[in-house]
mmCIF file of C-alpha atoms in Angstrom:
data_model
loop_
_atom_site.group_PDB
_atom_site.id
_atom_site.type_symbol
_atom_site.label_atom_id
_atom_site.label_comp_id
_atom_site.label_asym_id
_atom_site.label_seq_id
_atom_site.Cartn_x
_atom_site.Cartn_y
_atom_site.Cartn_z
ATOM 1 C CA MET U 1299 42.313 93.587 -19.230
ATOM 2 C CA THR U 1300 38.770 94.588 -20.102
ATOM 3 C CA GLU U 1301 36.063 94.565 -17.565
ATOM 4 C CA GLN U 1302 34.245 91.523 -19.351
ATOM 5 C CA ALA U 1303 37.601 89.597 -19.019
ATOM 6 C CA LYS U 1304 37.625 90.084 -15.136
ATOM 7 C CA VAL U 1305 35.045 87.234 -14.395
ATOM 8 C CA PRO U 1306 35.735 83.590 -14.210
ATOM 9 C CA ALA U 1307 34.191 80.940 -16.261
ATOM 10 C CA ILE U 1308 32.226 79.404 -13.285
ATOM 11 C CA ARG U 1309 31.011 81.517 -10.471
ATOM 12 C CA PHE U 1310 28.706 80.733 -7.546
ATOM 13 C CA ALA U 1311 25.244 82.138 -7.661
ATOM 14 C CA GLY U 1312 24.770 85.573 -6.349
ATOM 15 C CA PHE U 1313 28.173 86.946 -7.111
ATOM 16 C CA THR U 1314 28.157 89.276 -10.078
ATOM 17 C CA ASP U 1315 30.809 91.917 -9.330
ATOM 18 C CA PRO U 1316 33.761 92.028 -11.781
ATOM 19 C CA TRP U 1317 37.006 90.807 -10.335
ATOM 20 C CA GLU U 1318 40.007 93.288 -9.526
ATOM 21 C CA GLN U 1319 43.534 93.231 -10.723
ATOM 22 C CA ARG U 1320 45.755 94.094 -7.909
ATOM 23 C CA LYS U 1321 49.499 93.897 -7.094
ATOM 24 C CA LEU U 1322 50.362 91.266 -4.441
ATOM 25 C CA GLY U 1323 52.228 94.108 -2.679
ATOM 26 C CA GLU U 1324 48.883 95.945 -2.207
ATOM 27 C CA LEU U 1325 47.552 92.709 -0.577
ATOM 28 C CA PHE U 1326 50.601 91.368 1.641
ATOM 29 C CA PHE U 1327 53.503 92.795 3.290
ATOM 30 C CA GLU U 1328 56.743 90.832 4.075
ATOM 31 C CA SER U 1329 56.822 89.932 7.906
ATOM 32 C CA ASN U 1330 60.310 89.586 9.451
ATOM 33 C CA GLU U 1331 59.013 88.907 12.951
ATOM 34 C CA ARG U 1332 61.512 86.297 14.606
ATOM 35 C CA SER U 1333 61.318 83.785 17.241
ATOM 36 C CA SER U 1334 63.019 80.613 18.247
ATOM 37 C CA SER U 1335 60.414 79.035 20.655
ATOM 38 C CA MET U 1336 57.492 78.027 18.287
ATOM 39 C CA GLU U 1337 56.853 74.758 16.306
ATOM 40 C CA ILE U 1338 58.998 74.620 13.043
ATOM 41 C CA LEU U 1339 56.995 74.469 9.861
ATOM 42 C CA SER U 1340 57.953 73.361 6.380
ATOM 43 C CA VAL U 1341 56.925 74.384 2.974
ATOM 44 C CA SER U 1342 56.657 71.922 -0.033
ATOM 45 C CA VAL U 1343 55.208 71.945 -3.484
ATOM 46 C CA ALA U 1344 52.940 68.802 -2.673
ATOM 47 C CA LYS U 1345 51.968 69.452 0.781
ATOM 48 C CA GLY U 1346 52.051 73.227 1.271
ATOM 49 C CA ILE U 1347 52.649 74.218 4.833
ATOM 50 C CA TYR U 1348 52.717 71.665 7.495
ATOM 51 C CA PRO U 1349 54.650 70.910 10.865
ATOM 52 C CA ALA U 1350 58.107 69.770 10.267
ATOM 53 C CA SER U 1351 57.561 66.995 12.899
ATOM 54 C CA GLU U 1352 55.304 65.402 10.231
ATOM 55 C CA SER U 1353 58.236 65.167 7.756
ATOM 56 C CA ASP U 1354 60.557 61.871 7.288
ATOM 57 C CA ARG U 1355 63.648 64.125 7.286
ATOM 58 C CA ASP U 1356 65.352 66.394 9.889
ATOM 59 C CA THR U 1357 64.702 69.902 8.685
ATOM 60 C CA ASN U 1358 66.893 71.535 11.246
ATOM 61 C CA PRO U 1359 69.803 69.268 12.240
ATOM 62 C CA GLY U 1360 71.484 71.097 15.043
ATOM 63 C CA ALA U 1361 70.999 74.576 13.455
ATOM 64 C CA SER U 1362 70.251 77.711 15.377
ATOM 65 C CA LEU U 1363 66.737 78.901 15.389
ATOM 66 C CA VAL U 1364 67.639 82.422 16.340
ATOM 67 C CA ASN U 1365 66.793 84.060 12.870
ATOM 68 C CA TYR U 1366 63.637 81.855 12.225
ATOM 69 C CA LYS U 1367 60.448 83.723 10.934
ATOM 70 C CA VAL U 1368 57.190 83.849 12.874
ATOM 71 C CA VAL U 1369 54.169 82.445 10.755
ATOM 72 C CA HIS U 1370 50.663 83.000 11.972
ATOM 73 C CA LYS U 1371 47.542 81.424 10.665
ATOM 74 C CA GLY U 1372 46.427 82.996 7.409
ATOM 75 C CA ASP U 1373 49.966 84.151 6.389
ATOM 76 C CA VAL U 1374 51.175 83.265 2.997
ATOM 77 C CA VAL U 1375 54.649 81.507 3.035
ATOM 78 C CA TYR U 1376 56.823 80.710 0.080
ATOM 79 C CA ASN U 1377 60.208 79.052 -0.674
ATOM 80 C CA SER U 1378 61.957 81.823 -2.447
ATOM 81 C CA MET U 1379 64.144 79.217 -4.436
ATOM 82 C CA ARG U 1380 61.187 76.899 -5.437
ATOM 83 C CA MET U 1381 58.457 79.563 -5.804
ATOM 84 C CA TRP U 1382 58.342 78.933 -9.581
ATOM 85 C CA GLN U 1383 57.631 75.261 -8.744
ATOM 86 C CA GLY U 1384 54.740 76.133 -6.545
ATOM 87 C CA ALA U 1385 56.451 75.885 -3.139
ATOM 88 C CA VAL U 1386 53.761 78.398 -1.628
ATOM 89 C CA GLY U 1387 50.698 78.107 0.546
ATOM 90 C CA SER U 1388 48.559 79.675 3.177
ATOM 91 C CA SER U 1389 49.329 78.467 6.604
ATOM 92 C CA ASP U 1390 46.757 76.790 9.014
ATOM 93 C CA TYR U 1391 49.305 76.759 11.711
ATOM 94 C CA ASP U 1392 51.176 79.246 14.028
ATOM 95 C CA GLY U 1393 54.929 78.525 13.955
ATOM 96 C CA ILE U 1394 58.355 79.572 12.531
ATOM 97 C CA VAL U 1395 60.049 78.773 9.283
ATOM 98 C CA SER U 1396 63.726 78.877 7.984
ATOM 99 C CA PRO U 1397 64.950 82.370 7.167
ATOM 100 C CA ALA U 1398 65.209 81.258 3.557
ATOM 101 C CA TYR U 1399 61.310 81.438 3.271
ATOM 102 C CA VAL U 1400 59.350 84.527 2.758
ATOM 103 C CA VAL U 1401 56.251 85.292 5.115
ATOM 104 C CA ALA U 1402 53.600 87.464 3.396
ATOM 105 C CA ARG U 1403 51.100 88.692 5.865
ATOM 106 C CA PRO U 1404 47.748 90.161 4.732
ATOM 107 C CA THR U 1405 47.478 93.936 4.623
ATOM 108 C CA ILE U 1406 43.600 93.686 4.314
ATOM 109 C CA GLU U 1407 40.776 91.278 5.180
ATOM 110 C CA LEU U 1408 41.012 88.495 2.833
ATOM 111 C CA ASP U 1409 40.608 84.676 2.550
ATOM 112 C CA SER U 1410 44.258 83.487 2.484
ATOM 113 C CA THR U 1411 43.191 79.937 1.636
ATOM 114 C CA CYS U 1412 41.793 81.266 -1.562
ATOM 115 C CA PHE U 1413 45.091 82.992 -2.288
ATOM 116 C CA GLY U 1414 46.937 79.856 -1.412
ATOM 117 C CA TYR U 1415 45.133 78.263 -4.383
ATOM 118 C CA LEU U 1416 45.313 81.314 -6.657
ATOM 119 C CA LEU U 1417 49.089 81.570 -6.107
ATOM 120 C CA LYS U 1418 49.666 77.920 -7.263
ATOM 121 C CA ARG U 1419 48.108 78.428 -10.608
ATOM 122 C CA PRO U 1420 50.262 77.721 -13.671
ATOM 123 C CA GLU U 1421 49.940 81.354 -14.801
ATOM 124 C CA MET U 1422 51.246 82.586 -11.605
ATOM 125 C CA LEU U 1423 54.112 79.990 -11.621
ATOM 126 C CA TYR U 1424 55.153 81.347 -14.974
ATOM 127 C CA LYS U 1425 55.200 84.823 -13.532
ATOM 128 C CA TYR U 1426 57.454 83.726 -10.735
ATOM 129 C CA LEU U 1427 59.815 82.219 -12.916
ATOM 130 C CA CYS U 1428 60.062 85.343 -15.236
ATOM 131 C CA ASP U 1429 60.468 87.581 -12.068
ATOM 132 C CA SER U 1430 63.083 85.256 -10.382
ATOM 133 C CA GLN U 1431 66.771 86.007 -10.342
ATOM 134 C CA GLY U 1432 69.526 83.509 -11.066
ATOM 135 C CA ASN U 1433 71.650 81.858 -13.647
ATOM 136 C CA SER U 1434 69.786 78.648 -13.809
ATOM 137 C CA LYS U 1435 66.417 77.114 -12.535
ATOM 138 C CA ASP U 1436 68.368 75.612 -9.692
ATOM 139 C CA THR U 1437 69.455 79.057 -8.386
ATOM 140 C CA GLN U 1438 66.279 80.969 -9.482
ATOM 141 C CA THR U 1439 65.065 83.111 -6.365
ATOM 142 C CA LEU U 1440 61.986 85.177 -6.249
ATOM 143 C CA LYS U 1441 62.844 88.053 -3.814
ATOM 144 C CA TYR U 1442 59.915 89.815 -1.899
ATOM 145 C CA ASP U 1443 59.973 93.003 -3.986
ATOM 146 C CA ARG U 1444 59.522 91.241 -7.271
ATOM 147 C CA PHE U 1445 56.753 89.125 -5.611
ATOM 148 C CA ALA U 1446 55.101 92.362 -4.563
ATOM 149 C CA ASP U 1447 55.145 93.658 -7.880
ATOM 150 C CA ILE U 1448 53.406 90.743 -9.749
ATOM 151 C CA GLU U 1449 49.634 91.367 -10.480
ATOM 152 C CA ALA U 1450 46.731 88.906 -9.764
ATOM 153 C CA THR U 1451 43.159 89.101 -10.649
ATOM 154 C CA MET U 1452 41.068 88.325 -7.613
ATOM 155 C CA PRO U 1453 37.459 88.330 -6.370
ATOM 156 C CA ALA U 1454 37.012 91.561 -4.396
ATOM 157 C CA ASN U 1455 34.210 90.136 -2.454
ATOM 158 C CA LEU U 1456 35.413 88.351 0.749
ATOM 159 C CA GLU U 1457 32.433 85.915 0.626
ATOM 160 C CA GLU U 1458 33.073 84.780 -2.756
ATOM 161 C CA GLN U 1459 36.783 84.272 -1.766
ATOM 162 C CA ARG U 1460 35.399 81.959 1.129
ATOM 163 C CA ALA U 1461 33.021 80.145 -1.244
ATOM 164 C CA ILE U 1462 35.877 79.281 -3.623
ATOM 165 C CA SER U 1463 38.092 78.112 -0.742
ATOM 166 C CA ALA U 1464 35.171 75.954 0.690
ATOM 167 C CA CYS U 1465 34.594 74.254 -2.652
ATOM 168 C CA LEU U 1466 38.391 73.487 -3.398
ATOM 169 C CA GLU U 1467 38.881 72.349 0.218
ATOM 170 C CA SER U 1468 36.219 69.873 -0.072
ATOM 171 C CA VAL U 1469 37.715 68.405 -3.221
ATOM 172 C CA ASP U 1470 41.133 68.244 -1.407
ATOM 173 C CA HIS U 1471 39.505 66.556 1.304
ATOM 174 C CA LEU U 1472 38.195 63.878 -1.012
ATOM 175 C CA ILE U 1473 41.582 63.677 -2.777
ATOM 176 C CA THR U 1474 43.366 62.967 0.570
ATOM 177 C CA LEU U 1475 40.643 60.256 1.455
ATOM 178 C CA HIS U 1476 41.204 58.401 -1.644
ATOM 179 C CA GLN U 1477 44.859 58.795 -1.504
ATOM 180 C CA ARG U 1478 44.996 57.340 1.895
ATOM 181 C CA LYS U 1479 42.668 54.341 0.924
ATOM 182 C CA TYR U 1480 44.946 53.721 -2.202
ATOM 183 C CA ASP U 1481 48.060 53.936 -0.014
ATOM 184 C CA LYS U 1482 46.634 51.511 2.502
ATOM 185 C CA LEU U 1483 45.498 48.984 -0.139
ATOM 186 C CA VAL U 1484 49.027 49.092 -1.710
ATOM 187 C CA ILE U 1485 50.559 48.290 1.755
ATOM 188 C CA LEU U 1486 47.956 45.589 2.313
ATOM 189 C CA LYS U 1487 48.836 43.980 -0.810
ATOM 190 C CA LYS U 1488 52.562 44.016 -0.084
ATOM 191 C CA SER U 1489 51.790 42.480 3.262
ATOM 192 C CA MET U 1490 49.687 39.719 2.015
ATOM 193 C CA LEU U 1491 52.256 38.817 -0.856
ATOM 194 C CA GLU U 1492 54.733 38.299 2.142
ATOM 195 C CA LYS U 1493 52.394 36.278 4.451
ATOM 196 C CA MET U 1494 50.394 34.295 1.720
ATOM 197 C CA PHE U 1495 53.467 32.845 -0.046
ATOM 198 C CA PRO U 1496 56.020 30.786 1.884
ATOM 199 C CA LYS U 1497 59.319 32.355 2.990
ATOM 200 C CA ASP U 1498 62.550 31.187 1.793
ATOM 201 C CA GLY U 1499 63.214 27.578 3.237
ATOM 202 C CA GLU U 1500 59.704 26.917 4.099
ATOM 203 C CA SER U 1501 56.796 24.878 2.462
ATOM 204 C CA VAL U 1502 53.716 26.645 3.643
ATOM 205 C CA PRO U 1503 52.792 30.304 3.959
ATOM 206 C CA GLU U 1504 51.928 32.239 7.189
ATOM 207 C CA ILE U 1505 48.382 32.883 6.085
ATOM 208 C CA ARG U 1506 46.355 30.220 4.199
ATOM 209 C CA PHE U 1507 42.783 29.779 2.912
ATOM 210 C CA ALA U 1508 40.892 27.157 4.959
ATOM 211 C CA GLY U 1509 41.113 23.533 3.877
ATOM 212 C CA PHE U 1510 44.512 23.597 2.374
ATOM 213 C CA THR U 1511 47.243 21.846 4.264
ATOM 214 C CA ASP U 1512 49.603 20.111 1.641
ATOM 215 C CA PRO U 1513 52.935 21.613 1.485
ATOM 216 C CA TRP U 1514 53.812 23.680 -1.533
ATOM 217 C CA GLU U 1515 56.296 22.373 -4.081
ATOM 218 C CA GLN U 1516 59.692 23.855 -5.042
ATOM 219 C CA ARG U 1517 59.704 24.447 -8.865
ATOM 220 C CA LYS U 1518 61.670 26.658 -11.205
ATOM 221 C CA PHE U 1519 59.965 29.372 -13.162
ATOM 222 C CA SER U 1520 60.895 27.383 -16.425
ATOM 223 C CA GLU U 1521 58.073 24.743 -15.072
ATOM 224 C CA ILE U 1522 55.410 27.266 -14.724
ATOM 225 C CA VAL U 1523 55.701 29.777 -17.408
ATOM 226 C CA ASP U 1524 57.152 30.064 -20.894
ATOM 227 C CA VAL U 1525 59.404 33.264 -21.089
ATOM 228 C CA CYS U 1526 59.510 34.902 -24.490
ATOM 229 C CA SER U 1527 61.380 37.805 -25.898
ATOM 230 C CA GLY U 1528 59.758 40.842 -27.234
ATOM 231 C CA ARG U 1529 60.647 42.267 -30.624
ATOM 232 C CA ASP U 1530 61.336 45.653 -32.086
ATOM 233 C CA TYR U 1531 57.864 47.209 -33.211
ATOM 234 C CA LYS U 1532 59.440 49.747 -35.772
ATOM 235 C CA HIS U 1533 58.135 49.741 -39.247
ATOM 236 C CA LEU U 1534 55.323 47.436 -38.285
ATOM 237 C CA ASP U 1535 51.677 48.069 -39.517
ATOM 238 C CA GLU U 1536 49.946 50.507 -37.386
ATOM 239 C CA GLY U 1537 46.592 49.342 -35.619
ATOM 240 C CA PRO U 1538 44.718 49.294 -32.308
ATOM 241 C CA ILE U 1539 46.794 46.844 -30.483
ATOM 242 C CA PRO U 1540 48.857 48.288 -27.638
ATOM 243 C CA VAL U 1541 52.699 47.863 -27.485
ATOM 244 C CA TYR U 1542 54.311 47.475 -24.185
ATOM 245 C CA GLY U 1543 57.753 48.258 -23.058
ATOM 246 C CA THR U 1544 59.609 48.578 -19.558
ATOM 247 C CA GLY U 1545 57.871 51.693 -19.081
ATOM 248 C CA GLY U 1546 54.278 50.304 -19.966
ATOM 249 C CA TYR U 1547 52.085 51.211 -22.801
ATOM 250 C CA MET U 1548 54.025 52.760 -25.791
ATOM 251 C CA THR U 1549 52.172 52.732 -29.233
ATOM 252 C CA SER U 1550 50.046 50.235 -31.164
ATOM 253 C CA VAL U 1551 50.261 47.751 -33.941
ATOM 254 C CA SER U 1552 47.917 45.606 -36.091
ATOM 255 C CA GLU U 1553 46.089 42.844 -34.551
ATOM 256 C CA ALA U 1554 47.630 40.301 -36.929
ATOM 257 C CA LEU U 1555 50.973 40.856 -35.143
ATOM 258 C CA SER U 1556 49.790 40.574 -31.635
ATOM 259 C CA HIS U 1557 49.951 38.104 -28.913
ATOM 260 C CA ASN U 1558 46.479 36.401 -28.149
ATOM 261 C CA ARG U 1559 47.125 35.023 -24.633
ATOM 262 C CA ASP U 1560 47.369 36.907 -21.387
ATOM 263 C CA ALA U 1561 50.896 37.097 -19.956
ATOM 264 C CA ILE U 1562 53.202 38.812 -17.516
ATOM 265 C CA GLY U 1563 55.606 41.535 -18.764
ATOM 266 C CA ILE U 1564 58.890 42.054 -16.918
ATOM 267 C CA GLY U 1565 61.727 44.220 -17.974
ATOM 268 C CA ARG U 1566 64.746 42.826 -19.700
ATOM 269 C CA LYS U 1567 66.792 45.981 -19.267
ATOM 270 C CA GLY U 1568 66.144 49.065 -17.104
ATOM 271 C CA THR U 1569 63.028 48.511 -14.967
ATOM 272 C CA ILE U 1570 63.567 44.805 -14.052
ATOM 273 C CA ASP U 1571 61.688 44.730 -10.811
ATOM 274 C CA LYS U 1572 58.246 45.895 -11.710
ATOM 275 C CA PRO U 1573 56.208 42.879 -13.348
ATOM 276 C CA TYR U 1574 52.859 43.563 -14.450
ATOM 277 C CA LEU U 1575 49.828 41.972 -16.354
ATOM 278 C CA LEU U 1576 49.619 42.058 -20.138
ATOM 279 C CA LYS U 1577 46.149 41.646 -21.302
ATOM 280 C CA ALA U 1578 45.975 40.016 -24.829
ATOM 281 C CA PRO U 1579 45.983 41.240 -27.444
ATOM 282 C CA PHE U 1580 49.379 42.957 -26.868
ATOM 283 C CA TRP U 1581 52.868 43.300 -28.455
ATOM 284 C CA THR U 1582 56.087 43.839 -26.542
ATOM 285 C CA VAL U 1583 59.330 45.441 -27.492
ATOM 286 C CA ASP U 1584 62.673 43.997 -27.392
ATOM 287 C CA THR U 1585 63.493 45.411 -23.821
ATOM 288 C CA LEU U 1586 60.840 43.334 -22.469
ATOM 289 C CA PHE U 1587 60.306 39.701 -21.634
ATOM 290 C CA TYR U 1588 56.670 38.328 -21.609
ATOM 291 C CA ALA U 1589 55.976 35.096 -19.671
ATOM 292 C CA ILE U 1590 52.978 32.929 -20.580
ATOM 293 C CA PRO U 1591 51.668 30.730 -17.850
ATOM 294 C CA LYS U 1592 51.500 26.853 -18.491
ATOM 295 C CA SER U 1593 48.106 25.233 -18.546
ATOM 296 C CA ASP U 1594 48.141 24.161 -15.175
ATOM 297 C CA ILE U 1595 49.108 27.554 -13.627
ATOM 298 C CA ASN U 1596 46.889 30.412 -12.666
ATOM 299 C CA LEU U 1597 47.978 33.810 -14.339
ATOM 300 C CA GLU U 1598 47.190 35.972 -11.398
ATOM 301 C CA PHE U 1599 49.204 33.329 -9.211
ATOM 302 C CA ALA U 1600 52.122 33.587 -11.669
ATOM 303 C CA LEU U 1601 52.042 37.471 -11.422
ATOM 304 C CA CYS U 1602 52.125 37.256 -7.691
ATOM 305 C CA SER U 1603 55.080 34.774 -7.980
ATOM 306 C CA PHE U 1604 57.018 37.364 -9.992
ATOM 307 C CA LEU U 1605 56.147 40.127 -7.730
ATOM 308 C CA ASN U 1606 57.563 38.155 -4.838
ATOM 309 C CA VAL U 1607 61.130 37.770 -6.338
ATOM 310 C CA ASP U 1608 63.817 40.329 -5.873
ATOM 311 C CA TRP U 1609 64.852 40.467 -9.368
ATOM 312 C CA LYS U 1610 67.425 43.050 -8.713
ATOM 313 C CA SER U 1611 69.399 40.422 -6.848
ATOM 314 C CA LYS U 1612 69.518 38.535 -10.037
ATOM 315 C CA ASP U 1613 71.189 41.432 -11.940
ATOM 316 C CA GLU U 1614 74.891 40.670 -12.829
ATOM 317 C CA SER U 1615 75.501 43.798 -14.951
ATOM 318 C CA THR U 1616 77.595 46.907 -13.957
ATOM 319 C CA GLY U 1617 75.592 49.320 -15.834
ATOM 320 C CA LEU U 1618 71.840 49.293 -16.800
ATOM 321 C CA PRO U 1619 70.187 46.630 -14.548
ATOM 322 C CA SER U 1620 69.239 43.642 -16.860
ATOM 323 C CA LEU U 1621 67.835 40.174 -16.705
ATOM 324 C CA SER U 1622 68.610 37.164 -18.896
ATOM 325 C CA LYS U 1623 65.889 34.625 -19.790
ATOM 326 C CA GLU U 1624 68.147 31.923 -18.043
ATOM 327 C CA SER U 1625 68.274 33.784 -14.682
ATOM 328 C CA ILE U 1626 64.351 33.996 -14.895
ATOM 329 C CA ASN U 1627 63.818 30.251 -15.903
ATOM 330 C CA GLU U 1628 66.424 28.937 -13.215
ATOM 331 C CA THR U 1629 64.802 30.994 -10.276
ATOM 332 C CA VAL U 1630 63.112 28.585 -7.712
ATOM 333 C CA LEU U 1631 59.544 29.324 -6.315
ATOM 334 C CA SER U 1632 56.959 27.551 -4.231
ATOM 335 C CA VAL U 1633 53.853 26.536 -5.910
ATOM 336 C CA PRO U 1634 50.707 24.955 -4.388
ATOM 337 C CA ASN U 1635 47.994 22.725 -6.220
ATOM 338 C CA VAL U 1636 46.001 24.582 -8.955
ATOM 339 C CA VAL U 1637 42.908 24.963 -6.582
ATOM 340 C CA GLU U 1638 44.900 26.852 -4.051
ATOM 341 C CA GLN U 1639 46.519 28.883 -6.834
ATOM 342 C CA ASN U 1640 42.996 29.890 -8.072
ATOM 343 C CA HIS U 1641 41.967 31.115 -4.580
ATOM 344 C CA LEU U 1642 45.101 33.204 -4.311
ATOM 345 C CA GLY U 1643 44.852 34.397 -7.780
ATOM 346 C CA ASN U 1644 41.177 35.607 -7.353
ATOM 347 C CA PHE U 1645 42.114 37.233 -3.926
ATOM 348 C CA PHE U 1646 44.729 39.421 -5.442
ATOM 349 C CA ALA U 1647 42.857 40.072 -8.654
ATOM 350 C CA ASP U 1648 40.021 41.491 -6.366
ATOM 351 C CA LEU U 1649 42.697 43.439 -4.427
ATOM 352 C CA ASP U 1650 44.100 44.812 -7.584
ATOM 353 C CA ARG U 1651 40.666 45.958 -8.765
ATOM 354 C CA LEU U 1652 40.185 47.849 -5.604
ATOM 355 C CA ILE U 1653 43.514 49.512 -5.910
ATOM 356 C CA THR U 1654 42.780 50.423 -9.538
ATOM 357 C CA LEU U 1655 39.191 51.698 -8.570
ATOM 358 C CA HIS U 1656 40.851 54.137 -5.929
ATOM 359 C CA GLN U 1657 43.580 55.273 -8.248
ATOM 360 C CA ARG U 1658 40.988 56.021 -10.912
ATOM 361 C CA LYS U 1659 38.829 58.024 -8.402
ATOM 362 C CA LEU U 1660 41.957 59.796 -7.266
ATOM 363 C CA GLU U 1661 42.947 60.744 -10.893
ATOM 364 C CA LEU U 1662 39.202 61.781 -11.586
ATOM 365 C CA LEU U 1663 39.327 64.131 -8.449
ATOM 366 C CA GLN U 1664 42.593 65.568 -9.471
ATOM 367 C CA ASN U 1665 41.431 66.407 -12.976
ATOM 368 C CA ILE U 1666 38.180 67.886 -11.462
ATOM 369 C CA LYS U 1667 40.315 70.083 -9.075
ATOM 370 C CA LYS U 1668 42.449 71.077 -12.182
ATOM 371 C CA SER U 1669 39.474 72.090 -13.987
ATOM 372 C CA LEU U 1670 37.992 74.044 -11.121
ATOM 373 C CA LEU U 1671 41.304 75.949 -10.785
ATOM 374 C CA ASP U 1672 41.118 76.694 -14.388
ATOM 375 C CA LYS U 1673 37.567 77.843 -14.462
ATOM 376 C CA MET U 1674 37.042 79.504 -10.913
ATOM 377 C CA PHE U 1675 39.843 81.928 -11.413
ATOM 378 C CA VAL U 1676 40.581 84.472 -14.166
#
């Protein structure tokens, strides 16, 4: 590598020294310190290193802790069998980990958080895969001696390492913030769908807009929507109109072939329990039904009604889950007058817009982080 290549595309002002290429064994040594009396930690691809008590599963069901390895703050820990997937991170905790993990302790003063980011870069994951031993990806193991021999290009200046860490941690903080907001909104929507629609056998919902007192009517889906079958899009003229299947957007066709009214898409085969809105113009494939609300039915209300049905319970197949047009049409639901439908439809449409907003912000931040990881490292 030339000296010119040893600088990243983006640098903080004031740092001009070229980066160094060092073997990881020069920066870390394998620690085999043991204890059984500290907090158990876990390592995952998504979360890095975190207390096992925060996990939904029991990470040590009755097993002995006698050989567990000690982790100190600033240590780098990796799962030797999942290293090539990115199961590595720097620890913010003191604790212990399973003997299956490798604990790499710094031999020099460095910012381990910076190395936690560096060690998860795609270029490094490829090196781990190449240096892992095993007959298949399921058995690939990266032993410490192979890890120690891998080279990484790093900023020699400790302050530059810390500046990189601070920047990426602030982005991670924003990602976590928007992920939590998104998750809370999704939970809120699920709760409101349960409370703002009558339960089975009841004629009024638990939560209702002020001024509405009339009982909801029992009707079949055939009375509120027209359920239509999608068609194969192969050999159709190409164009700008999106084609939807059970997995969402697929390709596009010409406008002359598209449907010009908003509708609700629901899987005919496979994903039958995830209805979603189809904004006109659109085209649907033959594995998807689309339901067009009748003139006196609010579109968003109809979508919520579809979301409130356990469609998997309507599946009578023994293989791939499937729905028939008849099973949809014969399903009974509760329907209020059109004014109350509009209130409900507007409420859930606003909620969906908020969910989409946070989802887009989350995706934007994740893309920003990816770009920074690409440009702030060599």
